[in-house]
XYZ file of C-alpha atoms in Angstrom:
177
model
C 4.967 13.708 36.174
C 4.336 10.126 34.719
C 1.446 12.135 32.012
C 4.123 14.247 30.814
C 6.291 11.559 30.039
C 3.358 8.977 28.537
C 2.413 12.323 26.794
C 6.854 12.187 25.020
C 6.767 8.672 24.518
C 3.343 8.084 23.173
C 4.434 10.932 20.952
C 7.819 10.198 20.340
C 6.280 6.456 19.225
C 4.237 8.538 16.509
C 6.524 10.477 15.512
C 8.346 7.188 14.540
C 6.202 4.690 13.206
C 4.653 7.436 10.985
C 7.741 8.377 9.397
C 8.536 4.152 9.198
C 5.038 3.877 7.364
C 5.773 7.534 5.213
C 8.949 6.549 3.527
C 7.816 2.336 3.392
C 5.011 3.145 1.437
C 6.132 6.183 0.025
C 9.001 3.725 -1.845
C 6.650 1.001 -2.552
C 4.581 3.909 -4.151
C 7.706 5.076 -6.385
C 7.974 0.861 -7.582
C 4.679 0.682 -8.227
C 4.320 4.130 -9.868
C 7.167 2.810 -12.342
C 6.327 -0.819 -13.048
C 2.178 1.022 -14.394
C 3.572 3.371 -16.563
C 5.926 1.148 -17.516
C 3.064 -1.144 -18.159
C 0.854 1.500 -19.915
C 3.348 2.443 -22.073
C 5.409 -0.616 -23.790
C 2.177 -2.314 -26.329
C 1.383 -5.923 -25.447
C 1.611 -7.972 -28.850
C -1.078 -9.190 -30.405
C -2.647 -11.838 -29.375
C -2.240 -11.741 -25.840
C -4.436 -11.554 -23.186
C -5.466 -8.201 -21.838
C -4.250 -7.285 -18.104
C -6.020 -4.006 -18.370
C -9.061 -5.021 -15.502
C -5.920 -6.067 -13.146
C -3.585 -3.197 -13.552
C -7.107 -0.925 -13.624
C -7.446 -2.292 -10.015
C -3.854 -2.053 -8.929
C -4.703 1.751 -10.341
C -7.075 2.314 -7.944
C -4.929 0.472 -5.202
C -2.078 2.636 -5.729
C -4.102 5.692 -5.127
C -5.532 4.780 -2.229
C -2.121 4.420 -1.533
C -1.301 7.808 -1.766
C -3.863 8.563 0.057
C -2.315 6.846 2.703
C 0.403 8.516 2.068
C -1.468 11.729 2.921
C -2.466 9.694 6.454
C 1.017 8.754 7.205
C 1.833 12.388 7.081
C -0.856 13.428 8.705
C 0.338 10.794 11.999
C 3.706 12.298 12.460
C 1.851 15.556 12.286
C -0.327 14.500 15.207
C 2.893 12.921 17.003
C 4.253 16.619 17.334
C 0.956 17.870 18.736
C 0.763 15.417 21.410
C 4.242 16.360 22.469
C 2.886 20.757 22.493
C 0.366 21.690 25.075
C -2.329 22.268 21.916
C -2.612 18.575 22.250
C -5.303 16.760 20.174
C -7.499 14.600 22.200
C -7.515 10.188 21.944
C -10.613 10.327 20.245
C -9.621 12.330 17.149
C -6.283 10.745 17.623
C -7.696 7.186 16.713
C -9.666 8.411 14.134
C -7.129 9.735 12.556
C -5.903 5.937 12.627
C -8.855 4.587 12.360
C -9.259 6.817 8.621
C -5.814 4.885 7.363
C -6.725 1.612 8.959
C -9.529 1.243 6.407
C -8.303 2.583 3.911
C -5.129 0.223 3.955
C -7.759 -2.208 3.952
C -9.847 -0.607 0.502
C -6.655 -0.762 -0.251
C -4.981 -4.290 0.007
C -8.870 -5.553 -1.147
C -8.767 -3.942 -4.549
C -5.130 -5.030 -4.673
C -5.932 -8.368 -3.965
C -9.504 -8.535 -6.814
C -6.491 -6.925 -9.306
C -4.160 -9.782 -8.602
C -7.089 -12.731 -9.186
C -7.855 -10.485 -12.091
C -3.698 -10.627 -13.377
C -3.428 -13.976 -12.291
C -6.749 -15.571 -13.834
C -5.636 -13.805 -17.526
C -1.786 -14.853 -17.183
C -3.363 -18.661 -16.250
C -5.579 -18.780 -19.628
C -2.850 -17.488 -21.477
C -0.300 -20.069 -20.031
C -2.712 -22.864 -20.338
C -3.118 -21.974 -23.769
C 0.141 -22.101 -24.905
C 1.674 -26.314 -25.926
C 4.846 -26.966 -24.723
C 8.193 -28.841 -26.054
C 6.625 -28.044 -29.580
C 7.803 -24.870 -31.659
C 5.694 -21.937 -31.788
C 3.407 -22.257 -34.589
C 0.283 -21.002 -33.868
C -0.629 -17.151 -33.620
C -2.504 -17.958 -30.843
C 0.898 -19.660 -28.698
C 2.708 -16.730 -27.326
C 4.410 -16.723 -24.067
C 4.123 -15.059 -20.952
C 6.263 -12.195 -21.318
C 8.456 -10.606 -18.298
C 6.168 -7.021 -18.399
C 2.886 -9.058 -17.564
C 5.337 -10.626 -14.893
C 5.899 -7.302 -13.957
C 3.033 -6.513 -13.735
C 2.313 -8.913 -10.962
C 4.579 -7.723 -9.253
C 4.379 -3.826 -9.107
C 0.531 -5.217 -7.813
C 1.809 -7.563 -5.085
C 3.862 -4.166 -4.214
C 0.810 -2.286 -3.506
C -0.503 -4.928 -1.760
C 2.892 -5.188 1.012
C 2.435 -1.437 1.192
C -1.111 -1.226 2.228
C -0.377 -4.149 3.960
C 3.014 -2.360 5.571
C 0.286 0.908 6.978
C -2.166 -1.405 8.294
C 0.620 -3.390 10.853
C 1.928 0.130 11.152
C -1.717 1.917 11.934
C -2.838 -1.224 14.622
C 0.481 -1.011 16.155
C -0.247 2.734 16.823
C -3.712 1.645 17.434
C -2.600 -0.207 20.783
C -1.067 2.413 21.258
C -2.942 4.846 21.779
C -5.282 2.788 24.566
C -2.013 1.847 26.042
C-alpha cells in the first residue's frame, strides 16, 4: 500500500514541477525571442561595435531552451505515466531528467560565453567614450538601450536554464529518495 502512495506522490511531484518548469521557461523564452527579434530588426548606428557574436551565442542558448521546454513537457507526461499501471522504470525516468540537466548546463554555458562576448563589446564601446565633453568624434557613440536590452535577453535565457537545472536536480533527488 505504501508503494502506491509513494508512486502517487512521485507522480504528483513530477507533474507539478514539470508544469512549473515548463511555464517558467516558456515565459522567459517568449521574452528572449521578442528581444532577439527586436534587436535583429532594428539596425545599429554606424560606428557601434557589433554584438553579433554574443547574440549568436544567445540564440544557440535559446534553441537549447526550446529543447528544454520539450523536456519539461516529457517530464509532465512521465509524471502522468507513473500514476498509471504502465509506469516507466526509475532508469528511464532518471535518463530523461539527466538529459534535461545536460541540456540546461549546455544552455548556461553558451549563455555565459555569449554574455562575456556582449559585455566585452560594450566595455570596449564604453571605454572609448569621452566623459564630460561634447561628442564631436564619430567614434564617441553612446551605448544604446537596445544594446542593454540584448544583455538583458542573454540574462533571461541564462535564468531560464538555471531554473530548469534546479527543477531537474530536485526531481532527480526525488526519484532516488
